[in-house]
XYZ file of C-alpha atoms in Angstrom:
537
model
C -25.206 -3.689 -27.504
C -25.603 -6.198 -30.510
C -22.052 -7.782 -30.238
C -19.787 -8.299 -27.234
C -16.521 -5.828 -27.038
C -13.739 -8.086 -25.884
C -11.186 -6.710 -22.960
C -8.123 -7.765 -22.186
C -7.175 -7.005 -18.540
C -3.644 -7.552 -17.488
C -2.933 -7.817 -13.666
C -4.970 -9.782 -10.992
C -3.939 -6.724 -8.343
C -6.800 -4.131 -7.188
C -7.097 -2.513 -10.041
C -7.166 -5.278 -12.646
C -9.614 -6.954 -10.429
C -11.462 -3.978 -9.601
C -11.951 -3.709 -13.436
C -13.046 -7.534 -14.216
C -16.111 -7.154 -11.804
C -17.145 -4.234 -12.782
C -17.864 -5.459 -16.676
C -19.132 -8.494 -14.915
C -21.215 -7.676 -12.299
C -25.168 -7.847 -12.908
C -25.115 -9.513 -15.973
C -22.343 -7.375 -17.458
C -21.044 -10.651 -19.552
C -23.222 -10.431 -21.491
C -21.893 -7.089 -23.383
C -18.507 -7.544 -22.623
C -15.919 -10.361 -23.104
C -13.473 -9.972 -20.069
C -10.428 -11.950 -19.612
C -7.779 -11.223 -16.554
C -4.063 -12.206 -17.516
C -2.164 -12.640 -14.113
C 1.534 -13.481 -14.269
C 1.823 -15.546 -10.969
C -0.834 -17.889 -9.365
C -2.055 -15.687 -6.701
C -4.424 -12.627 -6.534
C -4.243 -9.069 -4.897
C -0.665 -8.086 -5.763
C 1.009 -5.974 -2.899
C -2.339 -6.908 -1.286
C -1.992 -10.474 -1.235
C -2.042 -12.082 2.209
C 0.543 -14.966 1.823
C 0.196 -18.041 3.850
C 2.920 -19.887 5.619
C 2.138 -22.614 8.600
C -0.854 -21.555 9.646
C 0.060 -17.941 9.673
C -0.546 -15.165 7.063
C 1.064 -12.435 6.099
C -0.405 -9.054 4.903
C 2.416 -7.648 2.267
C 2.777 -3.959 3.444
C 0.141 -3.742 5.458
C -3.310 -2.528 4.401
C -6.004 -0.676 6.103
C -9.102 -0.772 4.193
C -10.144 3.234 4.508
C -11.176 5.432 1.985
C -12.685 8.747 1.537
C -14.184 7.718 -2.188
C -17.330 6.301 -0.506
C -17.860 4.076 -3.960
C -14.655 2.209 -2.965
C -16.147 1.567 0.632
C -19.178 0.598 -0.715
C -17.654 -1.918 -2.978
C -15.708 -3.809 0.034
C -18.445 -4.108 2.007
C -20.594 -5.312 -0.534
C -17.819 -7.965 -1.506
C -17.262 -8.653 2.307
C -19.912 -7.507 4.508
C -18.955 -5.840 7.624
C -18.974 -7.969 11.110
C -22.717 -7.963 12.826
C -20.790 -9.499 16.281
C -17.368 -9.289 18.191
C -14.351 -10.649 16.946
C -12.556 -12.966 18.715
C -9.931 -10.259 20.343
C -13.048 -8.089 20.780
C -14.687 -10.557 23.036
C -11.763 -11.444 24.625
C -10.831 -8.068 25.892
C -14.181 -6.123 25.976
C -13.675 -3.919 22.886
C -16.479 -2.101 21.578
C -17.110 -1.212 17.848
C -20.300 -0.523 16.051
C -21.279 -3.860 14.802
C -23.303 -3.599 11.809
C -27.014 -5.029 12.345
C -27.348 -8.583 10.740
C -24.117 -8.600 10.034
C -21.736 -12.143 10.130
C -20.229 -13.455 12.803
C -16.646 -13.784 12.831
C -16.263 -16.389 15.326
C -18.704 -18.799 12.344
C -18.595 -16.940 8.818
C -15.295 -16.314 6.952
C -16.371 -13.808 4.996
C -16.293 -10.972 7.010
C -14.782 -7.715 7.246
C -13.712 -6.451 10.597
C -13.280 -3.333 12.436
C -10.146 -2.796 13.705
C -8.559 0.196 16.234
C -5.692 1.948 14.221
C -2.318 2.058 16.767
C 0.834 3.107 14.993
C 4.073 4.379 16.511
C 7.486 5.843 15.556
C 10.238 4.080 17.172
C 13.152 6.994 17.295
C 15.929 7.132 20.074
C 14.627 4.463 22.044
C 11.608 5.938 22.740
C 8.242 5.525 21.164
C 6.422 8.765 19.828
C 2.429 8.552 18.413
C 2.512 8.319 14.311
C 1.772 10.590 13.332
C 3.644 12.919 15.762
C 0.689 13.973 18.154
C 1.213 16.917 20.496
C 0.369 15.575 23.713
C 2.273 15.497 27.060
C 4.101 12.536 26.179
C 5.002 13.890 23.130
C 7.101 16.492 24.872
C 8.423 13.786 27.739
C 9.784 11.796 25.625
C 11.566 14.612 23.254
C 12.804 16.428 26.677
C 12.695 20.320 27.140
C 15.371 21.305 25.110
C 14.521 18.859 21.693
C 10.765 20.653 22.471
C 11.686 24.067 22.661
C 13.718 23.753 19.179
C 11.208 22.061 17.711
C 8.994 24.854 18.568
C 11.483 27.587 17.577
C 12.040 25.356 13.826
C 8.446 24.990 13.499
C 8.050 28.584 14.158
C 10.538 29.379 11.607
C 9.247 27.568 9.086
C 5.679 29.392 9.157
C 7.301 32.603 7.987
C 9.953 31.130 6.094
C 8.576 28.975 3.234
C 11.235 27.196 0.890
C 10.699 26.599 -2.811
C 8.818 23.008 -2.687
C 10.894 21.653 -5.494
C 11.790 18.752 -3.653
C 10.714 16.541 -0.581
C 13.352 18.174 2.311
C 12.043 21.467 1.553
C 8.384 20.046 1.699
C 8.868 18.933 4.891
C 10.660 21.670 5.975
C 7.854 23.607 5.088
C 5.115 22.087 7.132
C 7.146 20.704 10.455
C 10.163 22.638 10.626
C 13.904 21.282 10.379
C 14.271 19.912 13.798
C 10.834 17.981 13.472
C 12.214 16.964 9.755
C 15.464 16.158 10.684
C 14.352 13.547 13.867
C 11.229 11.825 12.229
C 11.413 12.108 8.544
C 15.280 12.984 6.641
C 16.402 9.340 7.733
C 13.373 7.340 7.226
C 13.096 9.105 3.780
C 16.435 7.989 2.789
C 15.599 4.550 4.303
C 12.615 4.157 2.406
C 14.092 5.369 -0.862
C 17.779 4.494 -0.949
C 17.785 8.730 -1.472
C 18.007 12.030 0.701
C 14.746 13.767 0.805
C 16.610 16.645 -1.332
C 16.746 14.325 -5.114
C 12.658 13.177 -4.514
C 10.474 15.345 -6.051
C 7.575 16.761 -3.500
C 5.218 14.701 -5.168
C 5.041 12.177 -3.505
C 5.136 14.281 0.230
C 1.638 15.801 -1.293
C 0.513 12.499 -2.692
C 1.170 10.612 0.509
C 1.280 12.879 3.700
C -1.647 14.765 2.053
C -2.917 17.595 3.947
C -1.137 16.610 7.393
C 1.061 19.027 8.889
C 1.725 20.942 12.535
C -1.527 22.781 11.723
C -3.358 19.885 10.845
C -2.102 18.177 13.728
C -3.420 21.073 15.963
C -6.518 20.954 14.694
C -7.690 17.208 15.085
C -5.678 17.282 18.574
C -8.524 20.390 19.463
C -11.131 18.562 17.626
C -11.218 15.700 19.511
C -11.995 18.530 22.727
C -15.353 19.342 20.614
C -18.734 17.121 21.172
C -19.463 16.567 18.128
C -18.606 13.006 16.617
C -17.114 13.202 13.223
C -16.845 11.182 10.661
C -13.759 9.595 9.286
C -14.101 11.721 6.098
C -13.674 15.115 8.083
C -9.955 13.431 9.230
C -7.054 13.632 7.081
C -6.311 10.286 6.341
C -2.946 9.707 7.834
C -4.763 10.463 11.122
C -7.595 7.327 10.722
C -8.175 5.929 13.965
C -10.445 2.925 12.669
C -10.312 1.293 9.713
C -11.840 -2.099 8.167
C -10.443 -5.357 7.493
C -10.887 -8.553 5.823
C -10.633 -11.702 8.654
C -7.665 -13.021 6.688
C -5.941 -10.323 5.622
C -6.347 -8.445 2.590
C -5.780 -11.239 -0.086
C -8.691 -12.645 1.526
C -11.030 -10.185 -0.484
C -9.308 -10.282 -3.487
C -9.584 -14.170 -3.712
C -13.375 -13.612 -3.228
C -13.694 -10.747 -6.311
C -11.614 -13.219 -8.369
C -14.203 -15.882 -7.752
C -16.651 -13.576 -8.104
C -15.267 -12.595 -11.137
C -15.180 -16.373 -12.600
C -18.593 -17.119 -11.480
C -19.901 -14.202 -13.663
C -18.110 -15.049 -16.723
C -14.869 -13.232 -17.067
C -12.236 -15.876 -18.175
C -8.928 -15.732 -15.308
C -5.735 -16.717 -16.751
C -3.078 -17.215 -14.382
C 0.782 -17.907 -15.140
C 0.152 -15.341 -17.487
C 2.928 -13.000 -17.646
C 2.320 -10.403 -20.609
C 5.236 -10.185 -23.011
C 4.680 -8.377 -26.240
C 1.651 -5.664 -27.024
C 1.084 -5.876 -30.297
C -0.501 -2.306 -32.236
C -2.387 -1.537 -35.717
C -2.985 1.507 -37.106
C -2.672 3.592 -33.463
C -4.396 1.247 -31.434
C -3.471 -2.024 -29.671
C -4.751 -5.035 -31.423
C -3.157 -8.222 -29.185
C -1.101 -9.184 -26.472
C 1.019 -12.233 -26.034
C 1.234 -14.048 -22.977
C 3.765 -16.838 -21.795
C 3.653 -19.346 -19.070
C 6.330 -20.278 -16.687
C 7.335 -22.776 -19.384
C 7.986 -20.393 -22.354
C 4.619 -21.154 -23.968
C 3.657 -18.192 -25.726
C -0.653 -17.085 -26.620
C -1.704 -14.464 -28.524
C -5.144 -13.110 -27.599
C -6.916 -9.788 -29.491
C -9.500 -7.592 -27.906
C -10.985 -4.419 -28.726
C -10.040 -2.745 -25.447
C -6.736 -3.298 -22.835
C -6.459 -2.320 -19.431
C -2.950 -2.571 -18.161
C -2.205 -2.584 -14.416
C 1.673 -4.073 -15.135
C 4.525 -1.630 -14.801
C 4.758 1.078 -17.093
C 8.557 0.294 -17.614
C 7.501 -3.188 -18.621
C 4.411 -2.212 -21.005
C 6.169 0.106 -22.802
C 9.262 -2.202 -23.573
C 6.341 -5.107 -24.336
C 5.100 -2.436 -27.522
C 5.513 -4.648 -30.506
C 9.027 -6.244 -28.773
C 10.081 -8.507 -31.471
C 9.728 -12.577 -30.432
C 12.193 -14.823 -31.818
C 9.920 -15.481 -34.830
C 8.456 -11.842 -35.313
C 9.922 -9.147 -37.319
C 7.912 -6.062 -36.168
C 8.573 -3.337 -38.276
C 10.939 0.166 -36.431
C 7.977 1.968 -36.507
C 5.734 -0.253 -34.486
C 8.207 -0.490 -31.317
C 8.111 2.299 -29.082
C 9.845 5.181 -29.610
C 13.255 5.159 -28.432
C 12.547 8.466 -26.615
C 9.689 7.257 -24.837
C 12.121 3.704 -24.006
C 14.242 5.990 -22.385
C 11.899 7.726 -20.210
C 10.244 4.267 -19.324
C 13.666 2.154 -18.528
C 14.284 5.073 -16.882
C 11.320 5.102 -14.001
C 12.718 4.009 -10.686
C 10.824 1.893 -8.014
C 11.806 0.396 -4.596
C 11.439 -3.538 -3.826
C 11.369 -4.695 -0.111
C 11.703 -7.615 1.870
C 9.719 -9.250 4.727
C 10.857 -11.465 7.532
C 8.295 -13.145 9.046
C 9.124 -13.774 12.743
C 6.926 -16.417 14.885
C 8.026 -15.527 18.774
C 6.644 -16.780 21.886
C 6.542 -13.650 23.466
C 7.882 -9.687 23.137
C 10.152 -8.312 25.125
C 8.376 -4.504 24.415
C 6.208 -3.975 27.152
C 2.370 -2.462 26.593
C 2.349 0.679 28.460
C -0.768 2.127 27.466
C -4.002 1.783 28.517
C -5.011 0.085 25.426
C -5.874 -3.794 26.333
C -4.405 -6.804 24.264
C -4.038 -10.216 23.815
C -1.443 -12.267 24.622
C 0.307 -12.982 28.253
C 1.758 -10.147 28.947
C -0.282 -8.290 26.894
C 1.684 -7.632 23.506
C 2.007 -3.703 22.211
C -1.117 -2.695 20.366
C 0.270 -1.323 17.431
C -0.057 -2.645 14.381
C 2.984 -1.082 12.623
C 5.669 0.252 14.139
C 7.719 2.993 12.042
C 11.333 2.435 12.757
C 12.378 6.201 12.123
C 15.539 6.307 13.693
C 18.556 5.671 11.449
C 20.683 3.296 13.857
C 18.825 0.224 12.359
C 18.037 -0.861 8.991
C 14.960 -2.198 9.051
C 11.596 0.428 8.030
C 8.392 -1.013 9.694
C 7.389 -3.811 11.899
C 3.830 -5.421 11.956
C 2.010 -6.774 14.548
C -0.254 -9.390 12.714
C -2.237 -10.438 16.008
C -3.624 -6.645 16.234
C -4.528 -6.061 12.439
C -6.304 -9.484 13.175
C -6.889 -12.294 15.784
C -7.611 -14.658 12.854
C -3.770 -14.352 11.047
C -2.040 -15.706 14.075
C -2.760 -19.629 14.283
C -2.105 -19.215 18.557
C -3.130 -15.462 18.485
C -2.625 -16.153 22.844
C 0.416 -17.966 23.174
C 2.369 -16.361 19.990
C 3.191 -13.037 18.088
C 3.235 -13.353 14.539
C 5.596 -9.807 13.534
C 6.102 -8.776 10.110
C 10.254 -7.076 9.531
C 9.883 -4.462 6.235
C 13.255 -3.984 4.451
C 13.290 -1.342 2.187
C 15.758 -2.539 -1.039
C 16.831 -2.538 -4.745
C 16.026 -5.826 -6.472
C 19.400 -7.017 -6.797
C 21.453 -5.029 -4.262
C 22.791 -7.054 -1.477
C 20.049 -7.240 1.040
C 18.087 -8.558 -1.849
C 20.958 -11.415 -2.479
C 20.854 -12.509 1.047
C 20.251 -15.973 1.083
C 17.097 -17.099 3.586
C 19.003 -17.577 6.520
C 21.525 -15.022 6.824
C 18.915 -12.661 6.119
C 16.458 -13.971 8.999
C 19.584 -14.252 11.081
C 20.388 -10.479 10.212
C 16.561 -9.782 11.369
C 16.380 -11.743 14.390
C 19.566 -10.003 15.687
C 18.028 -6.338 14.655
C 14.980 -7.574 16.901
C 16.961 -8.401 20.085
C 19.529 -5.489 19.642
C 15.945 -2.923 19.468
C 14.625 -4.901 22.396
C 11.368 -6.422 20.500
C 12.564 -9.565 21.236
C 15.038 -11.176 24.318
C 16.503 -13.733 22.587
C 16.946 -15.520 19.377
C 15.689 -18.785 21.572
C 12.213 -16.466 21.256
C 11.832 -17.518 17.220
C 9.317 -20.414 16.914
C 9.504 -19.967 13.159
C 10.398 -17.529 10.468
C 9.676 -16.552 7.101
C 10.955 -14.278 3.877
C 8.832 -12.837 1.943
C 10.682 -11.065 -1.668
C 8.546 -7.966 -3.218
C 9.401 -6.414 -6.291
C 8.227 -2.935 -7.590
C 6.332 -2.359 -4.424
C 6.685 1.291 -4.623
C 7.097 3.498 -7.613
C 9.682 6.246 -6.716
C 9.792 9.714 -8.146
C 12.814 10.950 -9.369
C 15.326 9.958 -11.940
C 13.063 10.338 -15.278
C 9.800 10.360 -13.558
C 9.742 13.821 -14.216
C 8.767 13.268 -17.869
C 6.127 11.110 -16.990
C 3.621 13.849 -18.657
C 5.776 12.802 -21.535
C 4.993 9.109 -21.286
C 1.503 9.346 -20.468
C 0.953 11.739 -23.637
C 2.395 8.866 -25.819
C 0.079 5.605 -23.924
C -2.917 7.813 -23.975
C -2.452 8.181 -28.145
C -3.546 4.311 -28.344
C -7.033 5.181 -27.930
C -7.825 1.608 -26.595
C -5.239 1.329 -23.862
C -5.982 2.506 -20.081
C -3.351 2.056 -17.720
C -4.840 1.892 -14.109
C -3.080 0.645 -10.217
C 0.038 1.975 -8.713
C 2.703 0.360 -10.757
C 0.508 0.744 -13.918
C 0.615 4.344 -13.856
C 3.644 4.662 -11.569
C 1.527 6.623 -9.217
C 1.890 5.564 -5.121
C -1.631 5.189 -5.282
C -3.152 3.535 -2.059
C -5.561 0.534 -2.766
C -8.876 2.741 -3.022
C -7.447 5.326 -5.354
C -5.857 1.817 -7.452
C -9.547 0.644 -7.637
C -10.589 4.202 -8.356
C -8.213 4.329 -11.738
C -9.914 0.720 -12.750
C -13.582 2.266 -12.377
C -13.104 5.062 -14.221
C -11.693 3.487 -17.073
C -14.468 0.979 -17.280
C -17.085 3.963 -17.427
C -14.919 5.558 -20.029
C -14.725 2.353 -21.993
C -18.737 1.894 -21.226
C -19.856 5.395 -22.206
C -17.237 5.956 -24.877
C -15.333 8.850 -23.193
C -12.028 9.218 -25.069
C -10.108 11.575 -23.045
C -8.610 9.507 -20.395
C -7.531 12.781 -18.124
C -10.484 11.186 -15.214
C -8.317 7.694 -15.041
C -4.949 9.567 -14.279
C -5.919 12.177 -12.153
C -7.493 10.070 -9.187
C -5.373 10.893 -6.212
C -3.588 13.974 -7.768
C -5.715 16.607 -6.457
C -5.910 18.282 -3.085
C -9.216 18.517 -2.927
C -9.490 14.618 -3.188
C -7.308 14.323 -0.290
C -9.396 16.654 2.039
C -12.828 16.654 1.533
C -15.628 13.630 0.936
């Protein structure tokens, strides 16, 4: 190439950092001019692992799986996988296949571990396998009479099929009613702030994937069968191991931002993007401001947006206090609408510090801690007498979170909430007060004298909903794809729930269209969209 193109990445998330490195790596600099706006001062987005006393945090939880074996190439190569036991491993005599040469945990930071997926539903008191497993205990804990209409539903339901024009009926379809009603109607709505019935089934295909009854069945019989599979050949709800950075997930998004710097792309943080500037169909500039109202205007030939698609399209040409842009360089007012229109859920987290939980560990499944501690590391509050969605375990996603991994549990409280609304409004401490009490009430904890220490944790947009006007997105994506030098990649940047791999995904196939010249950008919006991608390697 005889002159440099210049991009203009905005987002330091997965994607946007995804996207950096790969114009950067092996020499790329030197074609390409890359420069990363970020609008706070820390990397990884929703993947960020925040810090607080000695203890981190991993915002939402992420399990480092993925079926795109480019994307599990690309952690391991940023973080290489453990070559010896971790320090819980050790501890309790865990086996995983350590990778030969490998780093130690115990000496190197940069690491990535392999962890044991546990997840349960907490419904009724009880605690059922997530995803809902059909084993003995399954049936113990649901009682003969919740089984046998579960059965009869399920049975139903085969013969039966509903119209799948929204998310009830797409459950419906592949559990049955009574299975729908108990484990997914109210965690829907408490996810959502909306019944099942108003969400469109897009998101049941995009996120439960292939996993039904059936599917259930047939990993439950698999298991019976010799023959060791791999991960791929499992949908991936059911992933029983997984990968991890030592600290958390920010951990390896820190590293690709260094990475990033050290290879010549220019990082900008306090950099939120304000105005997108266009001439003659395509995007010429963006303007940036700091926390303190300074505004920059920086050109490129080529954008990559990973900020929400509400924001973007209200950035087009929005006229500064000095600037005059002309009607027909600000977005239509059609396409406004559509954008202002696109919904998304925020959520909270309460940190809670406790010397010890009251849950007991009554599987067979050793773990730290004196008495053991559960060995979950989320736990799906399904049932619709409390308000609070999810609860982390830090200590089993990783020894190395928890400052006293033996004498403490570090949990993680996920509200589900509208920015604004009056969860959101809580101030600190009614709102860890409000937690704590949830806690002892469910029995996780005895007492609020149990709290060593606490921390909240505010997310906004952390997950792109789909209903109001998202069903024009076609619309919307018709009109961003027209600027010919604009690729919008990452969950909030194309309002897609994608998981991190399929973000990262997005971000790598726009920089191969941008570095073969591809123009149709069809490849960039359609990761995670098809079935296919979902079920097979």
């Amino acid at each position: 190439m005889s002159e440099k193109q210049s991009v203009v990445i905005i987002g330091g998330g997965p994607a946007g950092l995804t996207a950096a490195w790969e114009f950067v790596k092996d020499g790329g600099a030197e074609n390409y001019d890359v420069t990363v706006l970020e609008e706070t001062r820390e990397f990884g987005g929703i993947s960020r692992t925040v810090k607080h006393n000695g203890n981190r945090m991993d915002i939402g939880g992420h399990r480092f799986f993925s079926k795109d074996t480019r994307i599990m190439d690309w952690w391991k190569e940023v973080l290489p996988l453990q070559g010896a036991p971790s320090y819980d491993d050790k501890k309790l005599g865990r086996h995983h296949d350590l990778e030969p040469g490998g780093p130690d945990p115990e000496v190197t930071d940069e690491v990535m571990l392999k962890r044991h997926r546990v997840s349960r539903i907490f419904y009724g008191g009880r605690f059922f396998d997530y995803p809902i497993s059909l084993k003995p205990a399954t049936f113990k804990a649901m009682g003969f009479v919740m089984t046998m209409q579960a059965g009869f539903s399920y049975l139903k339901s085969m013969f039966h099929k509903l119209p799948e024009d929204n998310l009830e009926n797409f459950y419906i379809n592949r559990f049955g009613r009574k299975l729908y009603s108990m484990f997914f109607e109210g965690y829907t709505e408490k996810l959502w702030g909306r019944h099942p019935s108003q969400i469109s089934a897009d998101w049941g295909a995009q996120r439960v994937k292939g996993l039904s009854v059936m599917g259930v069945l047939k990993n439950a019989f698999q298991k019976l069968l010799p023959k060791k599979r791999s991960n791929a050949e499992v949908e991936t709800s059911l992933i029983e191991e997984f990968w991890y950075p030592k600290y958390g997930p920010g951990q390896l998004w820190e590293t690709v931002e260094k990475r990033c710097a050290a290879n010549g792309a220019k990082v900008i943080t306090d950099a939120k993007v304000v105005e997108v500037r266009q001439s003659n169909g395509s995007i010429s500039s963006v303007v940036y401001e700091d926390s303190e109202g300074n505004r920059t205007e920086l050109a490129a030939d080529q954008f990559i947006s990973s900020m929400p698609i509400k924001d973007l399209v209200n950035a087009i040409d929005a006229a500064g206090e000095d600037a005059e842009a002309p009607e027909s360089k600000v977005a239509p007012a059609d396409m406004t609408t559509i954008a202002n229109g696109l919904p998304y859920r925020d959520f909270v987290t309460v940190g809670l510090l406790v010397k010890r939980m009251r849950l007991k560990n009554t599987t067979n499944i050793p773990t730290l801690g004196n008495p053991p501690i559960v060995p979950d590391c989320w736990i799906y509050v399904q049932d619709p007498g409390y308000t609070v969605g999810r609860i982390q375990v830090f200590n089993n996603w990783s020894p190395y979170l928890v400052k006293d991994v033996d004498n403490t549990v570090w949990i993680g409280l996920e509200y589900f909430c509208n920015e604004g609304d009056a969860f959101w409004n809580m101030s600190e401490e009614d709102c860890v007060k409000f937690a704590i009490h949830e806690m002892v009430r469910m029995k996780v904890i005895s007492s609020p004298d149990d709290v060593l220490d606490t921390h909240r944790e505010k997310v906004k947009k952390a997950y792109p909903a789909y209903f109001d006007t998202y069903a024009q997105m076609d619309e919307l994506v018709e009109y961003l794809d027209s600027f010919g030098n604009l690729y919008c990649v990452g969950r909030n940047g194309q309002h897609h729930y994608n998981n991190m791999d399929h973000s990262m995904a997005t971000a790598i196939e726009a920089v191969g269209n941008i570095k073969t010249g591809k123009t149709s950008k069809k490849n960039v919006w359609s990761v995670n969209t098809e079935k296919s991608y979902h079920e097979e390697k």
